[in-house]
Coordinates of C-alpha atoms in Angstrom, one line a residue:
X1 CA -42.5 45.2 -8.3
X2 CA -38.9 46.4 -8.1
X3 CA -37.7 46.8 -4.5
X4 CA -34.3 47.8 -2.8
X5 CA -33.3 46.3 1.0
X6 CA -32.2 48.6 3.6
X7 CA -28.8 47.9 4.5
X8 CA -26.4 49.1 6.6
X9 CA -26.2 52.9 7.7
X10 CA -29.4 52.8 5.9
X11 CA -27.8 52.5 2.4
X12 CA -29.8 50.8 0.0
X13 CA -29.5 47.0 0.3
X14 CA -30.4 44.3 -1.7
X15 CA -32.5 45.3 -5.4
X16 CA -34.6 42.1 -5.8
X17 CA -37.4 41.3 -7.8
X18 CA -40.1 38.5 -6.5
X19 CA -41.0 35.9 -9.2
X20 CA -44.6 35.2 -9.1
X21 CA -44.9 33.0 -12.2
X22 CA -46.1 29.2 -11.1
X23 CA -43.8 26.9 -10.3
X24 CA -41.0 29.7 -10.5
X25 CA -39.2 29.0 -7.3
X26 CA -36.3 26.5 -7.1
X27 CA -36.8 26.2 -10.2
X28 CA -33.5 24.2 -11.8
X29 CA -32.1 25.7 -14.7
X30 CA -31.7 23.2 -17.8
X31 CA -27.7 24.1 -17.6
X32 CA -25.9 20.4 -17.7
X33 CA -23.0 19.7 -15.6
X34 CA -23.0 23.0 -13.9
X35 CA -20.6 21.7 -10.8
X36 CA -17.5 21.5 -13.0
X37 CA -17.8 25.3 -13.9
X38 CA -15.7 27.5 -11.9
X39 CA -16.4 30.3 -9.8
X40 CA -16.0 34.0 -11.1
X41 CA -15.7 37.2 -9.5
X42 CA -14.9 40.3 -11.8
X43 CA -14.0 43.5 -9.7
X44 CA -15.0 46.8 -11.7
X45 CA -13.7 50.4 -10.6
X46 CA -14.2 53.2 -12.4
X47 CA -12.1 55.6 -13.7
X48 CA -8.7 53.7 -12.8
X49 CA -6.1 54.3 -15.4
X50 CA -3.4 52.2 -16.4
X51 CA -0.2 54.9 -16.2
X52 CA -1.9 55.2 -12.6
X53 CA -0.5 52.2 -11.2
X54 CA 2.4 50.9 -9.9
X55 CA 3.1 48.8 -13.0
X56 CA 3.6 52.0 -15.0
X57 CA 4.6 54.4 -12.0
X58 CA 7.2 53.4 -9.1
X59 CA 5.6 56.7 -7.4
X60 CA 1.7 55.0 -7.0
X61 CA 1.4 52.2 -4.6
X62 CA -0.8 49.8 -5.8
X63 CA 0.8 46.4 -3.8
X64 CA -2.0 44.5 -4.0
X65 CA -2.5 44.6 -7.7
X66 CA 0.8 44.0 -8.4
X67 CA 0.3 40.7 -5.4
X68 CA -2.5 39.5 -8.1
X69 CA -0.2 39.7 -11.3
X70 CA 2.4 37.9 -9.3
X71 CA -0.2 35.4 -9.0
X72 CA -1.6 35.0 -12.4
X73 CA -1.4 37.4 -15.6
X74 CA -0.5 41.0 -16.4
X75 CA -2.2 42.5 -19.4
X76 CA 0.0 45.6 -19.9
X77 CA -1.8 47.6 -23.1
X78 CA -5.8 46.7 -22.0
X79 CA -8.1 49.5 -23.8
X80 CA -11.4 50.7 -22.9
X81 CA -14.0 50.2 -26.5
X82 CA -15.8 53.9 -25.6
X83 CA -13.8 56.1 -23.2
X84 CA -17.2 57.1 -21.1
X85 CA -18.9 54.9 -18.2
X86 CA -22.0 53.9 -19.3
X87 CA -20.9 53.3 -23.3
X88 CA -18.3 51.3 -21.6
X89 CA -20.0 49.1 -19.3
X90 CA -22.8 48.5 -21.5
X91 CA -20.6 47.2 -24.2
X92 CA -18.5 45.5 -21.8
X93 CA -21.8 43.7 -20.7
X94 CA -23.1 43.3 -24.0
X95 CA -20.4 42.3 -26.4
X96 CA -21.8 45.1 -28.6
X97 CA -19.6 48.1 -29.4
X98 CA -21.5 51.9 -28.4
X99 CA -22.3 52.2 -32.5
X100 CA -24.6 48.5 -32.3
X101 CA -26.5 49.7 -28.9
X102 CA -26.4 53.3 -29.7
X103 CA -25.0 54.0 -26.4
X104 CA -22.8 57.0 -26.4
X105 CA -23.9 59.3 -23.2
X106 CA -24.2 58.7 -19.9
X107 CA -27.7 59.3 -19.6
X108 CA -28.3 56.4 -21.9
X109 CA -29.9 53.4 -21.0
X110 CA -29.8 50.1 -21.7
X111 CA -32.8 48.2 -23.4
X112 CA -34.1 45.0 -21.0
X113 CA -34.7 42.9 -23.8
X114 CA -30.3 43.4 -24.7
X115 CA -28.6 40.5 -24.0
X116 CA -26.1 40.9 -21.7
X117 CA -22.9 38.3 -20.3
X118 CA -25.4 38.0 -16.7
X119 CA -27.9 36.3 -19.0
X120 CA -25.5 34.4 -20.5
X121 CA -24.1 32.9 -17.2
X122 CA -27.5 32.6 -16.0
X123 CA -28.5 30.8 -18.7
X124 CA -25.1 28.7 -18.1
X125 CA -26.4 27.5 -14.7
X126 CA -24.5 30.0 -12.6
X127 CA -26.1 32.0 -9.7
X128 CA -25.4 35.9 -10.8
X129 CA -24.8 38.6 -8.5
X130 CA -23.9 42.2 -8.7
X131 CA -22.6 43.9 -6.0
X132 CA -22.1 48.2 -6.2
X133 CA -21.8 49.5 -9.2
X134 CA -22.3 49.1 -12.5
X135 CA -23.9 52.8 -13.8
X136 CA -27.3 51.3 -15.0
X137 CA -30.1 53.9 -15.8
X138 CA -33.7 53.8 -15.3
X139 CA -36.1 51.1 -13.9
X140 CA -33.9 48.2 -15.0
X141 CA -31.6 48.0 -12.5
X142 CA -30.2 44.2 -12.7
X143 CA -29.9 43.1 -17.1
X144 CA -30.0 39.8 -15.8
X145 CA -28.1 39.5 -12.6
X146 CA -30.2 37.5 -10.1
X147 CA -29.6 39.7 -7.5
X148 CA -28.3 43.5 -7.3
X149 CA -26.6 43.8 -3.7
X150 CA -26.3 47.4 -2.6
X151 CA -27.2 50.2 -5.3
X152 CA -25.3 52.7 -7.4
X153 CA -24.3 56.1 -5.9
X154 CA -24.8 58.1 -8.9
X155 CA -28.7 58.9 -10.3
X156 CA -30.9 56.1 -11.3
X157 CA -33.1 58.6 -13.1
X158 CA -32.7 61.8 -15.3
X159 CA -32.0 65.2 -14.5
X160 CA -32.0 64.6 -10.3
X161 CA -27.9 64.2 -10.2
X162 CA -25.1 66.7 -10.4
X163 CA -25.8 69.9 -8.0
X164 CA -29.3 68.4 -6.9
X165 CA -27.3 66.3 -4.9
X166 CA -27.8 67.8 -1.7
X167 CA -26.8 64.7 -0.2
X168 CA -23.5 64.8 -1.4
X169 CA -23.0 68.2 0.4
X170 CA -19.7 69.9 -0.7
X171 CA -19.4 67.8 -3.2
X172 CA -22.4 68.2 -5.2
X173 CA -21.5 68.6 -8.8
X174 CA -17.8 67.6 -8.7
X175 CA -18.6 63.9 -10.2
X176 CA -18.8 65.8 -13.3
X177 CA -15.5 66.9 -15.8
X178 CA -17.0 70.5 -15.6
X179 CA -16.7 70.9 -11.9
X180 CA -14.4 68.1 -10.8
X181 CA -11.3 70.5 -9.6
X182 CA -13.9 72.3 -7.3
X183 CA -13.4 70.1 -4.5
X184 CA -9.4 68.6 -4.1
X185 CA -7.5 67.4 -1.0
X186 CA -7.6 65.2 2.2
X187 CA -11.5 64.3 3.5
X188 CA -14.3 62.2 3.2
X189 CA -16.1 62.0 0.2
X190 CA -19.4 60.3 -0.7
X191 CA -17.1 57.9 -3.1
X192 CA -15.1 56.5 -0.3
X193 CA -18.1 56.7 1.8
X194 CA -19.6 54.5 -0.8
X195 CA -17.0 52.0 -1.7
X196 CA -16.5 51.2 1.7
X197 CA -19.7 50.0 1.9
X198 CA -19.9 48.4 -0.9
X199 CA -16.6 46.0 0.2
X200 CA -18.2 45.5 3.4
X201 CA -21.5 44.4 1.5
X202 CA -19.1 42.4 -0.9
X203 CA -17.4 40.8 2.1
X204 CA -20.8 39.6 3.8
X205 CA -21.7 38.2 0.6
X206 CA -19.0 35.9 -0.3
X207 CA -19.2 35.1 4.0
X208 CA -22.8 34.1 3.5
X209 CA -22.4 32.0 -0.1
X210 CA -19.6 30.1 1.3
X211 CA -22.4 28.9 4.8
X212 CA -25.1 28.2 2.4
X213 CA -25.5 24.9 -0.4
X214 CA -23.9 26.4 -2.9
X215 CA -25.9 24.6 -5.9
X216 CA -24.6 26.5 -8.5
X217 CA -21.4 28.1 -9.6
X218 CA -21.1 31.7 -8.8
X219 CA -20.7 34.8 -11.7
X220 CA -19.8 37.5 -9.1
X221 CA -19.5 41.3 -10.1
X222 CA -18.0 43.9 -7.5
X223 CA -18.0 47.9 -8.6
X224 CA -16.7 50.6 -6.8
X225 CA -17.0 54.1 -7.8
X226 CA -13.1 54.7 -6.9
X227 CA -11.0 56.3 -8.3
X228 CA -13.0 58.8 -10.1
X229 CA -13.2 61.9 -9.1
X230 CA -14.1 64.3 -6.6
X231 CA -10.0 64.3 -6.3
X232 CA -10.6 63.6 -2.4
X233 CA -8.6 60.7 -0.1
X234 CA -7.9 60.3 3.2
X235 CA -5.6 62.9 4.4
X236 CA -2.8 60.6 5.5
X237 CA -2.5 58.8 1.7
X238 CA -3.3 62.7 0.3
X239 CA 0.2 63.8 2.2
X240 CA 1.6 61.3 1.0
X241 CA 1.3 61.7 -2.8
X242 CA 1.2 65.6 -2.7
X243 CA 5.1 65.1 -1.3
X244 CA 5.3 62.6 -4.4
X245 CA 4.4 64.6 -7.5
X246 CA 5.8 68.3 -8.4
X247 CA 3.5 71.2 -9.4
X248 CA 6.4 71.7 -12.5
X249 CA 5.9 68.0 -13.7
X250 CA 1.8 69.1 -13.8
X251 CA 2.1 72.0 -15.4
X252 CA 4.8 70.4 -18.4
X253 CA 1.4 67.7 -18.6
X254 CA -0.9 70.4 -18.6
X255 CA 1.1 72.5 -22.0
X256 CA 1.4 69.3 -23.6
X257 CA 0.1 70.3 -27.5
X258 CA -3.6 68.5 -28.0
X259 CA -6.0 68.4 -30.6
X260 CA -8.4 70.8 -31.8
X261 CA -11.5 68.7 -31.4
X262 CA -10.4 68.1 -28.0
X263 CA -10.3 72.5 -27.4
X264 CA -13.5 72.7 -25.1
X265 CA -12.6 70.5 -23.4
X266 CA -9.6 71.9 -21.6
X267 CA -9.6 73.8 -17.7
X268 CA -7.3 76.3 -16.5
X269 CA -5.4 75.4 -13.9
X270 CA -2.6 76.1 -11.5
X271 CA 0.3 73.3 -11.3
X272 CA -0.4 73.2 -7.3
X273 CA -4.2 72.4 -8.1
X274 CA -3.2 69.9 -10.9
X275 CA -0.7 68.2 -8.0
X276 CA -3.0 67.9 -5.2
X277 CA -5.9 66.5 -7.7
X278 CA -3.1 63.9 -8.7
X279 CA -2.5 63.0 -5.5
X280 CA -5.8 62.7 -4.1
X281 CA -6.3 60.6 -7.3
X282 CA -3.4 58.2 -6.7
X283 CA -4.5 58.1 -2.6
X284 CA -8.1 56.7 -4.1
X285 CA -6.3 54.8 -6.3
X286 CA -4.7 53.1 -3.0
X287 CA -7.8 53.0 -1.1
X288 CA -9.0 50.4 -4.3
X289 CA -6.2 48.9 -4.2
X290 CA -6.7 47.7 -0.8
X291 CA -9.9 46.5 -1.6
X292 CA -9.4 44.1 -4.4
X293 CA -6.8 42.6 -2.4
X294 CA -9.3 41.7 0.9
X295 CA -11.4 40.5 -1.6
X296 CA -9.3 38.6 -3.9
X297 CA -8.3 37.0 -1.1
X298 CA -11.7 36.5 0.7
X299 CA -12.5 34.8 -2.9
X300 CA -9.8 32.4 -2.4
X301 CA -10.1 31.4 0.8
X302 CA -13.3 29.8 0.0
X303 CA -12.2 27.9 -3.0
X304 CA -9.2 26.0 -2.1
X305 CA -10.3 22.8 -3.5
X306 CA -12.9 24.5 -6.4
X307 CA -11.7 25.7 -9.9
X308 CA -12.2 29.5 -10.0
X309 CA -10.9 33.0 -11.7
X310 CA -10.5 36.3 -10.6
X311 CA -10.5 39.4 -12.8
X312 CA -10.0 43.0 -11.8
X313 CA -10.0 46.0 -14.6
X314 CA -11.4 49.2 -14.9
X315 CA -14.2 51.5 -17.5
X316 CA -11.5 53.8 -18.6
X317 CA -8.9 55.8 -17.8
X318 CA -8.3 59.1 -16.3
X319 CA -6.1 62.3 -17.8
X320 CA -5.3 64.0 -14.4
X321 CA -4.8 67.6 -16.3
X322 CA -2.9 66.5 -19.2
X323 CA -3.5 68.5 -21.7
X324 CA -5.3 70.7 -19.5
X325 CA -8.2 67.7 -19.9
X326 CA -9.7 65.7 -16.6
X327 CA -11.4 62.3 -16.5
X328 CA -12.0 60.5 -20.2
X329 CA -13.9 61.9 -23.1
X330 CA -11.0 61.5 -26.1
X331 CA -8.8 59.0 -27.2
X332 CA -5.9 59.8 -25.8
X333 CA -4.0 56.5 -23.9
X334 CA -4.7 58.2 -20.3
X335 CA -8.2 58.2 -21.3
X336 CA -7.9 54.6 -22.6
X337 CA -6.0 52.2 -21.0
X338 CA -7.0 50.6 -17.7
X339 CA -5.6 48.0 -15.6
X340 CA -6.6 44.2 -16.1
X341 CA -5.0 41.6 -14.2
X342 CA -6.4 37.7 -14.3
X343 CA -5.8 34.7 -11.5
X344 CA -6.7 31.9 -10.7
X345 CA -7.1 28.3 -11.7
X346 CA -5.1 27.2 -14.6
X347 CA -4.1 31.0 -14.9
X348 CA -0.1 31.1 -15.2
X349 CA 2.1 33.8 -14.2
X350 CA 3.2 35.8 -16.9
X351 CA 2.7 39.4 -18.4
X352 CA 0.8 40.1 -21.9
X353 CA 2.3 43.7 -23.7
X354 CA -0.1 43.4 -26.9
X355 CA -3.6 45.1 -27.0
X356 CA -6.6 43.7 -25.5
X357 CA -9.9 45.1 -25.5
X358 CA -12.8 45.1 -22.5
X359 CA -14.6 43.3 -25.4
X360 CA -12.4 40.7 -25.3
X361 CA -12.0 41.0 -21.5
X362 CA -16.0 40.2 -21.9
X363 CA -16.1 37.0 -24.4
X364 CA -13.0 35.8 -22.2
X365 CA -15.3 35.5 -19.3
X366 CA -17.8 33.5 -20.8
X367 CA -15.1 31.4 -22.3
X368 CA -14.0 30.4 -19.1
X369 CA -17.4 29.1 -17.5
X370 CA -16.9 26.3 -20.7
X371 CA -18.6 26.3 -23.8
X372 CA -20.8 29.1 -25.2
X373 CA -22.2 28.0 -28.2
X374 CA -23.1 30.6 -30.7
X375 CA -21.1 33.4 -29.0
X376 CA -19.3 34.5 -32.4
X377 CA -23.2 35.6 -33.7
X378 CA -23.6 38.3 -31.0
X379 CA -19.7 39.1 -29.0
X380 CA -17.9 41.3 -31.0
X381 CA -14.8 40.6 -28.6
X382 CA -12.2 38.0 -29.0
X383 CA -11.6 35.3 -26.9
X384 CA -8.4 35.5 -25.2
X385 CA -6.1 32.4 -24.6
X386 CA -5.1 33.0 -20.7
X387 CA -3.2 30.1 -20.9
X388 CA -0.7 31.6 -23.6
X389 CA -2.2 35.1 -24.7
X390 CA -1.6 35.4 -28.7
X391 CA -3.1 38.8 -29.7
X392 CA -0.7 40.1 -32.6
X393 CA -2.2 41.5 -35.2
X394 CA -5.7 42.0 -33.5
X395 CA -7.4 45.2 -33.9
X396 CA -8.7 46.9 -31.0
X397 CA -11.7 49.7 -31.7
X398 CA -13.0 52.6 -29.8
X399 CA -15.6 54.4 -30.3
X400 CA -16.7 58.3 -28.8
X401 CA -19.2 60.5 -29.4
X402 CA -18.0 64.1 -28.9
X403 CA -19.3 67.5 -29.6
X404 CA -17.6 71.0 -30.7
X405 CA -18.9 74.1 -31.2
X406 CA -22.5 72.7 -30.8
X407 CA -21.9 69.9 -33.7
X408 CA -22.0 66.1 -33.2
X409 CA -18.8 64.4 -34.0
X410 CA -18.2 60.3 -34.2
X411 CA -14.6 60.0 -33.1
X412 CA -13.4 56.6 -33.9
X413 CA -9.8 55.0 -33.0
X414 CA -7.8 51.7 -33.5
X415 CA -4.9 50.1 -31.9
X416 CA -3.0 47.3 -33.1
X417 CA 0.6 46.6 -31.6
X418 CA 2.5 49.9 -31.4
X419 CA 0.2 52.1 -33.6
X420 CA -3.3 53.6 -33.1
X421 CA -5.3 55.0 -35.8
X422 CA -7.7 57.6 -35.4
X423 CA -10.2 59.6 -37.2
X424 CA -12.5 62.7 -35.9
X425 CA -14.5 63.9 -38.6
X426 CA -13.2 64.4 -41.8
X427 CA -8.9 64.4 -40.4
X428 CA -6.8 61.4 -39.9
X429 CA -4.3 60.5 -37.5
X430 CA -2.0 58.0 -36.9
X431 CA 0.5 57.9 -33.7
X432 CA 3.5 55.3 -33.0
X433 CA 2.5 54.7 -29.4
X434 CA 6.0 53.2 -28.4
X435 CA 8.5 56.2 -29.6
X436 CA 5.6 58.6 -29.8
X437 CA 3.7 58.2 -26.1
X438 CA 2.8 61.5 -25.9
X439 CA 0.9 61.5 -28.9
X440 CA 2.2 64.8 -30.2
X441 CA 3.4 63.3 -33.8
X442 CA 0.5 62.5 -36.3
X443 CA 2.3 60.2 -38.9
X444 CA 0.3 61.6 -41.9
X445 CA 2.9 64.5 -41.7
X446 CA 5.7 63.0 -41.1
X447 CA 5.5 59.3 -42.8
X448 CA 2.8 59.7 -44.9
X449 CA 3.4 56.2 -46.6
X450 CA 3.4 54.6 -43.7
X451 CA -0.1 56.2 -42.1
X452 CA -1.6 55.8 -45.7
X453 CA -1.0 51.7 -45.7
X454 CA -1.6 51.8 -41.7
X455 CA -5.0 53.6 -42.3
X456 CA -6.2 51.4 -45.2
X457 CA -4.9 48.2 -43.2
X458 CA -7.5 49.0 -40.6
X459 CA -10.6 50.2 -42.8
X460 CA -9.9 46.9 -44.6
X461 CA -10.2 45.2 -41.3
X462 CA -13.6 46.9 -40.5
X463 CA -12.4 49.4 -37.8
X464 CA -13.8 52.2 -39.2
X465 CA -17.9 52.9 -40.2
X466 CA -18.7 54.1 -43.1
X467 CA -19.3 57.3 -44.1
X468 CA -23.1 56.9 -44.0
X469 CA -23.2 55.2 -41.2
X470 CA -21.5 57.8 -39.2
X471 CA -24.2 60.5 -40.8
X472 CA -26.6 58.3 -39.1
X473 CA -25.7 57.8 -36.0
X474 CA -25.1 61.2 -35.4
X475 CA -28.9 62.6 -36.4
X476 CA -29.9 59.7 -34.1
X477 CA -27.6 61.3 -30.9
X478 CA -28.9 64.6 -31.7
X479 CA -32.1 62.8 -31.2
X480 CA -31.4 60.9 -27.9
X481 CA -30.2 63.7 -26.5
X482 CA -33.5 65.7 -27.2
X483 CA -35.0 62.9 -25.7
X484 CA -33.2 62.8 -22.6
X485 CA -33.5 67.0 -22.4
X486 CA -37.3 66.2 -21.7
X487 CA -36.5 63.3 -19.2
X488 CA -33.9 65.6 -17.1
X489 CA -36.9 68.3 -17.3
X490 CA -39.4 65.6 -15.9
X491 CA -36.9 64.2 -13.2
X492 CA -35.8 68.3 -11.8
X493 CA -40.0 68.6 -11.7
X494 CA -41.0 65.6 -10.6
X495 CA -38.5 64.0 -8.3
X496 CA -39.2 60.6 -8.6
X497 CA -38.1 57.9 -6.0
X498 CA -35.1 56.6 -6.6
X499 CA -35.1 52.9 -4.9
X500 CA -31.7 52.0 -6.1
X501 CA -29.6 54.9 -5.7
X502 CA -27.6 55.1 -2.1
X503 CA -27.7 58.3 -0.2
X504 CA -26.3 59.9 2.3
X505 CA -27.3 61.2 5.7
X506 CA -26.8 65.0 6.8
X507 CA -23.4 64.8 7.8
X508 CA -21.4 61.9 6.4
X509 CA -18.9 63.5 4.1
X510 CA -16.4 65.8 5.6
X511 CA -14.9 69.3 3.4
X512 CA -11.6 68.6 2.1
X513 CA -8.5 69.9 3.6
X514 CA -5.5 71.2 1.0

């Protein structure tokens, strides 16, 4: 029987699950010399893009990130491998890309007999704990984390999310692209609401492992739902960037030429809206920022004499109205690229500008709890040398599921060094990303012999499914989707309980102020 501890402010606690096979407690796993392993804790926000940071932009205070790099390594050009949460996370989790799982909405979940990289460090010896987020729908609730600390704040279940959050008050309905510009400025939302918690839960965690025995090493994922939208921060930090960014600069973002698959997904709106929403966004962005710091250094207080790594990233990025396009959903590099920065043991300073993949961020992880035999058969990522990085001439591929004018599409991209290719349907196209960063030249026009060899370079390479394949999974979206019409139906009717999903009391947010 799944349960879900009351914790503090009555937000869900601790998801657990009682083992009552004989002999099951204490019992040791069969994992060798599991001391010598080092500690792990990977911090996951969500929606956090790269150009969002103060790596890429002087104008965004992120001090503590930039702390961490100065520590250990910079990955400068780190992709997401589907530019939507859950397709994201579960192929970050899985090693599989969203065309192997069949994972391409958010309402998708993920099947309990997947393997994911919990199992894998469980089945290493280590103790695995999730702490906030990770976007899991449905009963399963931990895909092999020994314990799920705090739950999610978005719906565990179908069709009981979006405006039948009453909870969230004002906000209800501005987690999602459609409404997100509804509700902009200085306030209290239920994300910060929520990611507080969870870095307080974090916080008492890590206190409480570091007073106990401490048998095994320790696979510790942190999630916070920040920065992703409602565009709301405190009011201080929203001053602060609205005095930052100019309504002129938004609207030149906003007019930027984009492509026509990408046409329903565009909002009108006013330069001062688009610049409040970007500095909310940046202000959350802060807020994180903060975080990861008290707990990367929470992690390393603790392990002074141990071996351990730290690793913070993000699901994808976040477009901020250019284009006239908020949050992910194409393959645009806003969309794309998030943060990753590594520390830690044996982890030298130094910064990586070639592609990397969350794939890779994935098989990386396992590669530094030691040996994982086998992993080639089932990881599609690439391990990743933190030592010395060496990642030219790796392929990086993304995948998206998108519809337009009521028809399916596979959108399918692939970076390597300074080009991307992409393809959407039956058109090609092929950017330079370094003299090109807006995206606004297709090379099939303009250097046709060099997007011809660039585009067969990568099918040779795999990057690209084939034709029938594509066909496939398409019919079988259309039919996932039918399936989860008649699960949102059941979940508006039937409200079911939903253990691991934090709410909040009457009250706790506050209206934004512009």
């Amino acid at each position: 029987m799944e349960e879900i501890r009351t914790g503090k402010n009555g937000m869900p606690g601790e998801v657990h699950r009682e083992d009552r096979r004989p002999g099951a407690a204490g019992k040791p796993a069969k994992t060798g010399r599991t001391a010598e392993r080092p500690d792990i804790l990977v911090v996951m926000s969500d929606q956090h893009c790269f150009m969002n940071t103060g790596f890429a932009d002087r104008r965004v205070d992120t001090p503590e990130l930039e702390r961490i790099a100065g520590e250990g390594m910079l990955f400068e050009r780190c992709y997401c491998n589907a530019p939507l949460c859950v397709p994201s996370r579960m192929s970050f989790l899985t090693g599989q890309l969203p065309s192997d799982l069949g994972i391409f909405n958010n309402d998708s979940a993920l099947p309990s007999d997947m393997p994911t990289i919990a199992h894998e460090f469980g089945r290493l010896g280590y103790e695995t704990v999730l702490v906030g987020r990770m976007h899991f729908k449905g009963d399963d609730q931990r895909h092999g984390f020994d314990r799920r600390i705090c739950g999610d704040v978005t719906s565990q279940y179908w069709g009981t999310g979006g405006k039948a959050r009453e909870d969230f008050g004002v906000y209800a309905g501005t987690t999602n692209r459609l409404h997100c510009t509804e509700a902009a400025g200085g306030g209290l939302s239920p994300v910060m609401i929520y990611d507080e918690e969870v870095k307080n839960r974090a916080v008492e965690f890590l206190d409480q492992w570091e007073q106990g025995e401490r048998k095994k090493p320790l696979f510790l994922m942190v999630g916070f739902y920040g920065p992703h939208f409602p565009f709301v921060c405190r009011e201080d930090l929203y001053r602060k960037y609205q005095g930052r960014f100019q309504a002129e600069e938004c609207e030149r973002d906003r007019d930027i030429p984009g492509l026509p698959i990408y046409e329903e997904y565009q909002k009108e709106c006013s330069g001062d809206l688009l610049r409040d929403c970007r500095a909310a966004y940046c202000g959350l962005a802060e807020q994180v920022d903060g975080y990861v710091g008290l707990l990367y250094d929470r992690f390393r207080e603790g392990r002074r004499n141990k071996d351990h790594r730290f690793f913070y990233l993000s699901d994808h990025g976040e477009q901020l109205g250019r284009r006239g396009i908020f949050g992910k959903q194409t393959l645009y590099e806003h969309a794309l690229r998030v943060p990753f920065v590594a520390a830690g043991t044996g982890i030298p300073v130094g910064v990586c500008g070639e592609p990397v993949g969350l794939l890779d961020v994935s098989r990386t992880l396992l590669s530094a709890a030691g040996e994982v035999k086998d992993l080639s058969d089932w990881h599609r990522g690439r391990t990743v040398d933190l030592k010395s990085p060496d990642l030219a001439g790796h392929w990086i591929r993304i995948q998206q599921m998108l519809e337009r004018g009521g028809e399916k599409y596979l959108a399918e991209a692939a970076v390597r060094g300074r080009y991307k290719v992409m393809r959407a349907g039956e058109a090609w196209y092929v950017y330079d990303l370094e003299t090109d960063g807006e995206e606004t030249r297709n090379l099939t026009e303009v250097w046709p012999e060099r997007a011809r060899a660039l585009i067969r370079e990568a099918v040779e390479a795999g990057c690209f499914l084939e034709e029938q394949e594509v066909r496939r999974l398409i019919l079988q979206e259309q039919k996932v989707c039918d399936r989860q019409k008649r699960l949102k139906a059941w979940g508006k009717a039937a409200r079911p309980e939903e253990w691991a999903t934090v709410r909040f009391p009457p009250g706790a947010v506050r209206e934004p102020i512009r």
